[in-house]
Structures are given as C-alpha cells and as structure tokens.
Amino acid sequence: MPGTLAAVGILSAVIHARETGQGQFLDVAMYDAVLSLCEHYVYLYSYGGENPGPLGNAHPFLCPFDVFDAKDGQIAIAAPTDKHWRLLCEIIGRPELGKDERFARNEGRQAHAAEIRAIVSQWTAVRTRDEIVDTLSRLVAAGPVNTMADIFEDPHVAAREMLPEIEQVGARPVKLAGQPIKLTRTPSRMYRRAPMLGEDSAEILAEIGMTPADLEGSK
C-alpha cells in the first residue's frame, strides 16, 4: 500500500511540475498508509468514542455485509441498503422480515446483527456457492470466498492471464501472479523467471565495461 500511494503521489507531483515547473519532495510512511485504510475504525472512535476490537469479516456499519457458510465453502453477501435487505428477504422466502420494525432500517439490523446472521446462514447453509451466486447476484451482491485451488481453476483468471506459467531451472514450471494493469499500447507481461544467483553478472558487468575477471582482480 505505501508503494501504491507513492506511485500516485509521484504522478500527482509530475502533473504539478508540468504545469508549474516546480518539483517537490514526496513522503509516504507505511504507518500512515495503513492508517488510511482503516478509516472506518477512525470514524467509530472519532464520532462515537467506540474503541473497536476485531470484527471478523463483518462490515462495521452495514448489515448484512458478511461471509456466510455454504454447503461447499463460504460465500460473501452484501445487502448495504434497506432496499437490498428487502430484496434479500424476498429471495430467501422471508418477505415479512423486510417489513419487521426491528430489521427494516440498517441501524436496527446492526443492533440485531447476530439474529440477522443466523437467518441468512440458515438459508446459505443448504445451498452451494454457485446456487447462491446465481440466485442473488443480479439483485444482491454475492460472491464465493475462493481458495487458491478455486482461483487456479477460475476461467476468469485464465482469460485475464493472471497466472502465467514460468519455466524454472531444473524444476517444473510454476505459475506466478501476473500483472493486473492491462494496457493496449504498452502491454505488460511476465517474460522470464527470476535469475539465479550470479546468473546475469557477466551481462551486467559488460554494460559498464567490465568482465568477471576485472571484478575478481579488484578484490
């Protein structure tokens, strides 16, 4: 995250320099970068004086917005608004819950989060992840919690070339995480494996007019 924010900061500074001719110093700290990702905890403490502990997979403000058990794994379901909650209630065959005063508004659902979780879990537990996604995804956000085995078999990952296979020295080829930034004019790709220790020394030394023998002689 600090590196990502630094890249964005560099681009911002470049734009400013192009417009004004002025450069500037950029400072991104790891602590600051991680704190910026925890803004909802900041809100909880700043607005309400609440000092939250670990929340698991649940959203701190929205309910239901959590991970639930399915027949074949886990599924994430997000019903962030009162409208989505009513849609979810219709789909799971409990339309009366959408009108229940305890659950009709998000504040009430948060106050009864354990009960909401039990209701949704009862519905998801007897269905597969694919069944749940097919039933919900056009109306209520839902997606499987994938294991790495699931990801390696995912046709989306293959179509996006996100697990390119790379040859290894004296070992089987391995798949590595690919480049998520897709550019049409300057496409990025993983073109080779990482070098073995000293593998590129001669090439790099040649670029600066030296040979391995020169390096040995300087010791």
PDB file of C-alpha atoms in Angstrom:
ATOM      1  CA  MET A   1       0.000   0.000   0.000  1.00  0.00           C
ATOM      2  CA  PRO A   2       2.754   2.563   0.714  1.00  0.00           C
ATOM      3  CA  GLY A   3       4.262   1.815  -2.699  1.00  0.00           C
ATOM      4  CA  THR A   4       0.894   2.229  -4.406  1.00  0.00           C
ATOM      5  CA  LEU A   5       0.278   5.559  -2.699  1.00  0.00           C
ATOM      6  CA  ALA A   6       3.830   6.661  -3.531  1.00  0.00           C
ATOM      7  CA  ALA A   7       3.189   5.919  -7.210  1.00  0.00           C
ATOM      8  CA  VAL A   8       0.003   8.011  -7.126  1.00  0.00           C
ATOM      9  CA  GLY A   9       1.890  10.786  -5.329  1.00  0.00           C
ATOM     10  CA  ILE A  10       4.658  10.729  -7.936  1.00  0.00           C
ATOM     11  CA  LEU A  11       2.118  11.039 -10.744  1.00  0.00           C
ATOM     12  CA  SER A  12       0.472  13.964  -8.935  1.00  0.00           C
ATOM     13  CA  ALA A  13       3.821  15.675  -8.480  1.00  0.00           C
ATOM     14  CA  VAL A  14       4.712  15.125 -12.157  1.00  0.00           C
ATOM     15  CA  ILE A  15       1.445  16.760 -13.252  1.00  0.00           C
ATOM     16  CA  HIS A  16       2.113  19.702 -10.923  1.00  0.00           C
ATOM     17  CA  ALA A  17       5.670  20.024 -12.230  1.00  0.00           C
ATOM     18  CA  ARG A  18       4.480  20.029 -15.832  1.00  0.00           C
ATOM     19  CA  GLU A  19       2.011  22.789 -15.073  1.00  0.00           C
ATOM     20  CA  THR A  20       4.238  24.958 -12.870  1.00  0.00           C
ATOM     21  CA  GLY A  21       7.832  23.870 -13.483  1.00  0.00           C
ATOM     22  CA  GLN A  22       8.189  23.257  -9.744  1.00  0.00           C
ATOM     23  CA  GLY A  23       9.305  19.996  -8.183  1.00  0.00           C
ATOM     24  CA  GLN A  24       8.537  18.875  -4.651  1.00  0.00           C
ATOM     25  CA  PHE A  25       9.508  16.325  -2.020  1.00  0.00           C
ATOM     26  CA  LEU A  26       7.212  13.287  -1.628  1.00  0.00           C
ATOM     27  CA  ASP A  27       6.904  11.487   1.699  1.00  0.00           C
ATOM     28  CA  VAL A  28       4.799   8.327   2.229  1.00  0.00           C
ATOM     29  CA  ALA A  29       5.098   6.415   5.512  1.00  0.00           C
ATOM     30  CA  MET A  30       3.974   2.800   5.913  1.00  0.00           C
ATOM     31  CA  TYR A  31       2.183   3.585   9.177  1.00  0.00           C
ATOM     32  CA  ASP A  32       0.255   6.433   7.544  1.00  0.00           C
ATOM     33  CA  ALA A  33      -0.664   4.309   4.517  1.00  0.00           C
ATOM     34  CA  VAL A  34      -2.129   1.527   6.670  1.00  0.00           C
ATOM     35  CA  LEU A  35      -3.991   4.032   8.862  1.00  0.00           C
ATOM     36  CA  SER A  36      -5.627   5.495   5.751  1.00  0.00           C
ATOM     37  CA  LEU A  37      -7.060   2.028   5.017  1.00  0.00           C
ATOM     38  CA  CYS A  38      -8.639   1.862   8.478  1.00  0.00           C
ATOM     39  CA  GLU A  39     -10.853   4.906   8.108  1.00  0.00           C
ATOM     40  CA  HIS A  40     -13.976   3.116   9.371  1.00  0.00           C
ATOM     41  CA  TYR A  41     -12.238   2.404  12.698  1.00  0.00           C
ATOM     42  CA  VAL A  42     -11.277   6.080  12.854  1.00  0.00           C
ATOM     43  CA  TYR A  43     -14.942   7.029  12.364  1.00  0.00           C
ATOM     44  CA  LEU A  44     -16.104   4.658  15.089  1.00  0.00           C
ATOM     45  CA  TYR A  45     -13.727   6.198  17.602  1.00  0.00           C
ATOM     46  CA  SER A  46     -13.966   9.815  16.403  1.00  0.00           C
ATOM     47  CA  TYR A  47     -17.756  10.018  16.141  1.00  0.00           C
ATOM     48  CA  GLY A  48     -18.923   7.622  18.819  1.00  0.00           C
ATOM     49  CA  GLY A  49     -15.972   7.118  21.150  1.00  0.00           C
ATOM     50  CA  GLU A  50     -16.088   3.381  20.402  1.00  0.00           C
ATOM     51  CA  ASN A  51     -12.756   1.564  20.620  1.00  0.00           C
ATOM     52  CA  PRO A  52     -13.469  -1.406  18.320  1.00  0.00           C
ATOM     53  CA  GLY A  53     -11.797  -4.782  18.585  1.00  0.00           C
ATOM     54  CA  PRO A  54     -11.516  -7.372  15.816  1.00  0.00           C
ATOM     55  CA  LEU A  55     -14.696  -7.507  13.734  1.00  0.00           C
ATOM     56  CA  GLY A  56     -14.061 -10.668  11.724  1.00  0.00           C
ATOM     57  CA  ASN A  57     -15.467 -10.484   8.205  1.00  0.00           C
ATOM     58  CA  ALA A  58     -18.446  -8.282   9.031  1.00  0.00           C
ATOM     59  CA  HIS A  59     -18.732  -4.672   7.901  1.00  0.00           C
ATOM     60  CA  PRO A  60     -18.599  -2.264  10.867  1.00  0.00           C
ATOM     61  CA  PHE A  61     -21.562  -0.150   9.676  1.00  0.00           C
ATOM     62  CA  LEU A  62     -23.685  -2.242   7.295  1.00  0.00           C
ATOM     63  CA  CYS A  63     -25.747  -5.374   7.966  1.00  0.00           C
ATOM     64  CA  PRO A  64     -25.910  -7.926   6.484  1.00  0.00           C
ATOM     65  CA  PHE A  65     -22.499  -7.475   4.902  1.00  0.00           C
ATOM     66  CA  ASP A  66     -20.565 -10.581   5.877  1.00  0.00           C
ATOM     67  CA  VAL A  67     -19.226 -14.028   4.993  1.00  0.00           C
ATOM     68  CA  PHE A  68     -21.579 -16.979   5.438  1.00  0.00           C
ATOM     69  CA  ASP A  69     -21.165 -20.753   5.326  1.00  0.00           C
ATOM     70  CA  ALA A  70     -22.472 -22.567   2.240  1.00  0.00           C
ATOM     71  CA  LYS A  71     -22.675 -26.313   1.523  1.00  0.00           C
ATOM     72  CA  ASP A  72     -19.328 -26.278  -0.275  1.00  0.00           C
ATOM     73  CA  GLY A  73     -17.406 -23.419   1.313  1.00  0.00           C
ATOM     74  CA  GLN A  74     -18.114 -19.812   2.153  1.00  0.00           C
ATOM     75  CA  ILE A  75     -19.967 -17.009   0.389  1.00  0.00           C
ATOM     76  CA  ALA A  76     -19.815 -13.239   0.831  1.00  0.00           C
ATOM     77  CA  ILE A  77     -23.175 -11.454   0.760  1.00  0.00           C
ATOM     78  CA  ALA A  78     -23.643  -7.692   0.919  1.00  0.00           C
ATOM     79  CA  ALA A  79     -27.028  -6.023   1.356  1.00  0.00           C
ATOM     80  CA  PRO A  80     -25.808  -2.482   2.082  1.00  0.00           C
ATOM     81  CA  THR A  81     -29.136  -0.624   1.887  1.00  0.00           C
ATOM     82  CA  ASP A  82     -32.645  -1.123   3.220  1.00  0.00           C
ATOM     83  CA  LYS A  83     -33.797  -1.818  -0.351  1.00  0.00           C
ATOM     84  CA  HIS A  84     -31.211  -4.587  -0.748  1.00  0.00           C
ATOM     85  CA  TRP A  85     -32.302  -6.080   2.570  1.00  0.00           C
ATOM     86  CA  ARG A  86     -35.916  -6.229   1.396  1.00  0.00           C
ATOM     87  CA  LEU A  87     -34.795  -7.862  -1.861  1.00  0.00           C
ATOM     88  CA  LEU A  88     -32.756 -10.408   0.070  1.00  0.00           C
ATOM     89  CA  CYS A  89     -35.735 -11.198   2.288  1.00  0.00           C
ATOM     90  CA  GLU A  90     -37.901 -11.791  -0.777  1.00  0.00           C
ATOM     91  CA  ILE A  91     -35.321 -14.088  -2.342  1.00  0.00           C
ATOM     92  CA  ILE A  92     -34.783 -16.238   0.738  1.00  0.00           C
ATOM     93  CA  GLY A  93     -38.517 -16.627   1.216  1.00  0.00           C
ATOM     94  CA  ARG A  94     -38.833 -14.395   4.288  1.00  0.00           C
ATOM     95  CA  PRO A  95     -40.523 -11.240   2.912  1.00  0.00           C
ATOM     96  CA  GLU A  96     -42.010 -10.419   6.314  1.00  0.00           C
ATOM     97  CA  LEU A  97     -38.518  -9.666   7.660  1.00  0.00           C
ATOM     98  CA  GLY A  98     -38.179  -6.766   5.255  1.00  0.00           C
ATOM     99  CA  LYS A  99     -41.109  -5.069   6.985  1.00  0.00           C
ATOM    100  CA  ASP A 100     -40.180  -6.087  10.525  1.00  0.00           C
ATOM    101  CA  GLU A 101     -39.546  -2.881  12.515  1.00  0.00           C
ATOM    102  CA  ARG A 102     -36.504  -4.447  14.148  1.00  0.00           C
ATOM    103  CA  PHE A 103     -34.797  -5.049  10.810  1.00  0.00           C
ATOM    104  CA  ALA A 104     -36.350  -2.546   8.381  1.00  0.00           C
ATOM    105  CA  ARG A 105     -33.533   0.006   8.770  1.00  0.00           C
ATOM    106  CA  ASN A 106     -29.797  -0.602   8.855  1.00  0.00           C
ATOM    107  CA  GLU A 107     -29.460   0.735  12.401  1.00  0.00           C
ATOM    108  CA  GLY A 108     -31.889  -1.906  13.629  1.00  0.00           C
ATOM    109  CA  ARG A 109     -30.156  -4.662  11.696  1.00  0.00           C
ATOM    110  CA  GLN A 110     -26.849  -3.676  13.227  1.00  0.00           C
ATOM    111  CA  ALA A 111     -28.399  -3.866  16.681  1.00  0.00           C
ATOM    112  CA  HIS A 112     -29.675  -7.366  15.848  1.00  0.00           C
ATOM    113  CA  ALA A 113     -26.655  -8.464  13.807  1.00  0.00           C
ATOM    114  CA  ALA A 114     -26.413 -11.898  15.431  1.00  0.00           C
ATOM    115  CA  GLU A 115     -30.055 -12.638  14.631  1.00  0.00           C
ATOM    116  CA  ILE A 116     -29.643 -11.394  11.045  1.00  0.00           C
ATOM    117  CA  ARG A 117     -26.591 -13.577  10.593  1.00  0.00           C
ATOM    118  CA  ALA A 118     -28.457 -16.630  11.872  1.00  0.00           C
ATOM    119  CA  ILE A 119     -31.347 -16.014   9.452  1.00  0.00           C
ATOM    120  CA  VAL A 120     -29.109 -15.626   6.399  1.00  0.00           C
ATOM    121  CA  SER A 121     -26.868 -18.523   7.465  1.00  0.00           C
ATOM    122  CA  GLN A 122     -29.852 -20.852   7.689  1.00  0.00           C
ATOM    123  CA  TRP A 123     -30.584 -20.114   4.016  1.00  0.00           C
ATOM    124  CA  THR A 124     -26.989 -20.319   2.729  1.00  0.00           C
ATOM    125  CA  ALA A 125     -26.040 -23.476   4.655  1.00  0.00           C
ATOM    126  CA  VAL A 126     -28.213 -25.731   2.485  1.00  0.00           C
ATOM    127  CA  ARG A 127     -27.068 -24.280  -0.865  1.00  0.00           C
ATOM    128  CA  THR A 128     -23.845 -24.345  -2.845  1.00  0.00           C
ATOM    129  CA  ARG A 129     -21.879 -21.197  -3.569  1.00  0.00           C
ATOM    130  CA  ASP A 130     -22.828 -21.340  -7.255  1.00  0.00           C
ATOM    131  CA  GLU A 131     -26.514 -21.694  -6.380  1.00  0.00           C
ATOM    132  CA  ILE A 132     -26.333 -18.696  -4.077  1.00  0.00           C
ATOM    133  CA  VAL A 133     -24.490 -16.517  -6.599  1.00  0.00           C
ATOM    134  CA  ASP A 134     -26.911 -17.472  -9.387  1.00  0.00           C
ATOM    135  CA  THR A 135     -29.863 -16.644  -7.158  1.00  0.00           C
ATOM    136  CA  LEU A 136     -28.578 -13.386  -5.659  1.00  0.00           C
ATOM    137  CA  SER A 137     -26.025 -11.742  -7.883  1.00  0.00           C
ATOM    138  CA  ARG A 138     -28.412  -9.911 -10.197  1.00  0.00           C
ATOM    139  CA  LEU A 139     -30.152  -8.241  -7.264  1.00  0.00           C
ATOM    140  CA  VAL A 140     -27.941  -8.555  -4.173  1.00  0.00           C
ATOM    141  CA  ALA A 141     -24.144  -8.546  -4.255  1.00  0.00           C
ATOM    142  CA  ALA A 142     -22.702 -12.006  -3.610  1.00  0.00           C
ATOM    143  CA  GLY A 143     -19.527 -13.864  -4.438  1.00  0.00           C
ATOM    144  CA  PRO A 144     -17.694 -17.023  -3.407  1.00  0.00           C
ATOM    145  CA  VAL A 145     -14.825 -16.947  -0.953  1.00  0.00           C
ATOM    146  CA  ASN A 146     -12.272 -18.671  -3.146  1.00  0.00           C
ATOM    147  CA  THR A 147      -9.427 -20.880  -2.003  1.00  0.00           C
ATOM    148  CA  MET A 148      -6.206 -20.822  -4.030  1.00  0.00           C
ATOM    149  CA  ALA A 149      -7.306 -24.095  -5.640  1.00  0.00           C
ATOM    150  CA  ASP A 150     -10.504 -22.345  -6.763  1.00  0.00           C
ATOM    151  CA  ILE A 151      -8.537 -19.405  -8.134  1.00  0.00           C
ATOM    152  CA  PHE A 152      -6.168 -21.619 -10.110  1.00  0.00           C
ATOM    153  CA  GLU A 153      -9.201 -23.217 -11.798  1.00  0.00           C
ATOM    154  CA  ASP A 154     -11.122 -19.969 -12.351  1.00  0.00           C
ATOM    155  CA  PRO A 155     -11.765 -19.313 -16.079  1.00  0.00           C
ATOM    156  CA  HIS A 156     -11.689 -15.556 -15.403  1.00  0.00           C
ATOM    157  CA  VAL A 157      -8.129 -15.825 -14.115  1.00  0.00           C
ATOM    158  CA  ALA A 158      -7.111 -17.790 -17.220  1.00  0.00           C
ATOM    159  CA  ALA A 159      -8.808 -15.339 -19.594  1.00  0.00           C
ATOM    160  CA  ARG A 160      -7.067 -12.405 -17.912  1.00  0.00           C
ATOM    161  CA  GLU A 161      -3.676 -14.169 -17.960  1.00  0.00           C
ATOM    162  CA  MET A 162      -3.245 -13.608 -14.239  1.00  0.00           C
ATOM    163  CA  LEU A 163      -1.365 -16.867 -13.576  1.00  0.00           C
ATOM    164  CA  PRO A 164       1.297 -17.113 -16.299  1.00  0.00           C
ATOM    165  CA  GLU A 165       3.405 -20.266 -16.329  1.00  0.00           C
ATOM    166  CA  ILE A 166       7.139 -19.601 -15.984  1.00  0.00           C
ATOM    167  CA  GLU A 167       9.970 -22.063 -16.674  1.00  0.00           C
ATOM    168  CA  GLN A 168      12.327 -22.878 -13.802  1.00  0.00           C
ATOM    169  CA  VAL A 169      15.925 -24.136 -13.787  1.00  0.00           C
ATOM    170  CA  GLY A 170      15.997 -27.852 -13.013  1.00  0.00           C
ATOM    171  CA  ALA A 171      12.390 -27.921 -11.831  1.00  0.00           C
ATOM    172  CA  ARG A 172       8.848 -27.989 -13.147  1.00  0.00           C
ATOM    173  CA  PRO A 173       7.312 -24.774 -14.493  1.00  0.00           C
ATOM    174  CA  VAL A 174       5.360 -22.779 -11.929  1.00  0.00           C
ATOM    175  CA  LYS A 175       2.507 -20.316 -12.166  1.00  0.00           C
ATOM    176  CA  LEU A 176       3.079 -16.873 -10.682  1.00  0.00           C
ATOM    177  CA  ALA A 177       0.817 -13.897 -10.028  1.00  0.00           C
ATOM    178  CA  GLY A 178       0.563 -11.880 -13.237  1.00  0.00           C
ATOM    179  CA  GLN A 179       0.294  -8.166 -13.956  1.00  0.00           C
ATOM    180  CA  PRO A 180      -3.172  -6.739 -13.218  1.00  0.00           C
ATOM    181  CA  ILE A 181      -2.594  -3.498 -15.157  1.00  0.00           C
ATOM    182  CA  LYS A 182      -3.726  -4.139 -18.720  1.00  0.00           C
ATOM    183  CA  LEU A 183      -2.583  -1.627 -21.363  1.00  0.00           C
ATOM    184  CA  THR A 184      -3.377  -1.880 -25.076  1.00  0.00           C
ATOM    185  CA  ARG A 185      -0.386   0.085 -26.451  1.00  0.00           C
ATOM    186  CA  THR A 186       2.235  -0.995 -23.926  1.00  0.00           C
ATOM    187  CA  PRO A 187       1.049  -4.377 -22.634  1.00  0.00           C
ATOM    188  CA  SER A 188       2.822  -5.733 -19.600  1.00  0.00           C
ATOM    189  CA  ARG A 189       3.759  -9.354 -19.133  1.00  0.00           C
ATOM    190  CA  MET A 190       5.893 -11.626 -17.004  1.00  0.00           C
ATOM    191  CA  TYR A 191       8.551 -12.506 -19.575  1.00  0.00           C
ATOM    192  CA  ARG A 192      11.009 -14.570 -17.542  1.00  0.00           C
ATOM    193  CA  ARG A 193      11.746 -16.166 -14.206  1.00  0.00           C
ATOM    194  CA  ALA A 194      13.851 -14.508 -11.524  1.00  0.00           C
ATOM    195  CA  PRO A 195      17.579 -15.015 -12.219  1.00  0.00           C
ATOM    196  CA  MET A 196      19.686 -17.481 -10.264  1.00  0.00           C
ATOM    197  CA  LEU A 197      22.377 -16.012  -8.020  1.00  0.00           C
ATOM    198  CA  GLY A 198      25.049 -14.524 -10.286  1.00  0.00           C
ATOM    199  CA  GLU A 199      23.308 -15.626 -13.481  1.00  0.00           C
ATOM    200  CA  ASP A 200      23.320 -12.138 -15.041  1.00  0.00           C
ATOM    201  CA  SER A 201      26.617 -10.933 -13.601  1.00  0.00           C
ATOM    202  CA  ALA A 202      28.579 -11.105 -16.880  1.00  0.00           C
ATOM    203  CA  GLU A 203      25.853  -9.238 -18.784  1.00  0.00           C
ATOM    204  CA  ILE A 204      25.542  -6.513 -16.164  1.00  0.00           C
ATOM    205  CA  LEU A 205      29.323  -6.091 -15.872  1.00  0.00           C
ATOM    206  CA  ALA A 206      29.589  -5.836 -19.658  1.00  0.00           C
ATOM    207  CA  GLU A 207      27.171  -2.913 -19.614  1.00  0.00           C
ATOM    208  CA  ILE A 208      29.655  -0.944 -17.501  1.00  0.00           C
ATOM    209  CA  GLY A 209      32.707  -2.123 -19.448  1.00  0.00           C
ATOM    210  CA  MET A 210      33.912  -4.798 -17.044  1.00  0.00           C
ATOM    211  CA  THR A 211      34.300  -8.568 -17.013  1.00  0.00           C
ATOM    212  CA  PRO A 212      34.042 -11.057 -14.159  1.00  0.00           C
ATOM    213  CA  ALA A 213      37.853 -11.236 -14.221  1.00  0.00           C
ATOM    214  CA  ASP A 214      38.056  -7.475 -13.638  1.00  0.00           C
ATOM    215  CA  LEU A 215      35.791  -7.857 -10.644  1.00  0.00           C
ATOM    216  CA  GLU A 216      37.930 -10.627  -9.183  1.00  0.00           C
ATOM    217  CA  GLY A 217      41.042  -8.549  -9.718  1.00  0.00           C
ATOM    218  CA  SER A 218      39.622  -5.634  -7.785  1.00  0.00           C
ATOM    219  CA  LYS A 219      39.101  -7.679  -4.603  1.00  0.00           C
TER     220      LYS A 219
END
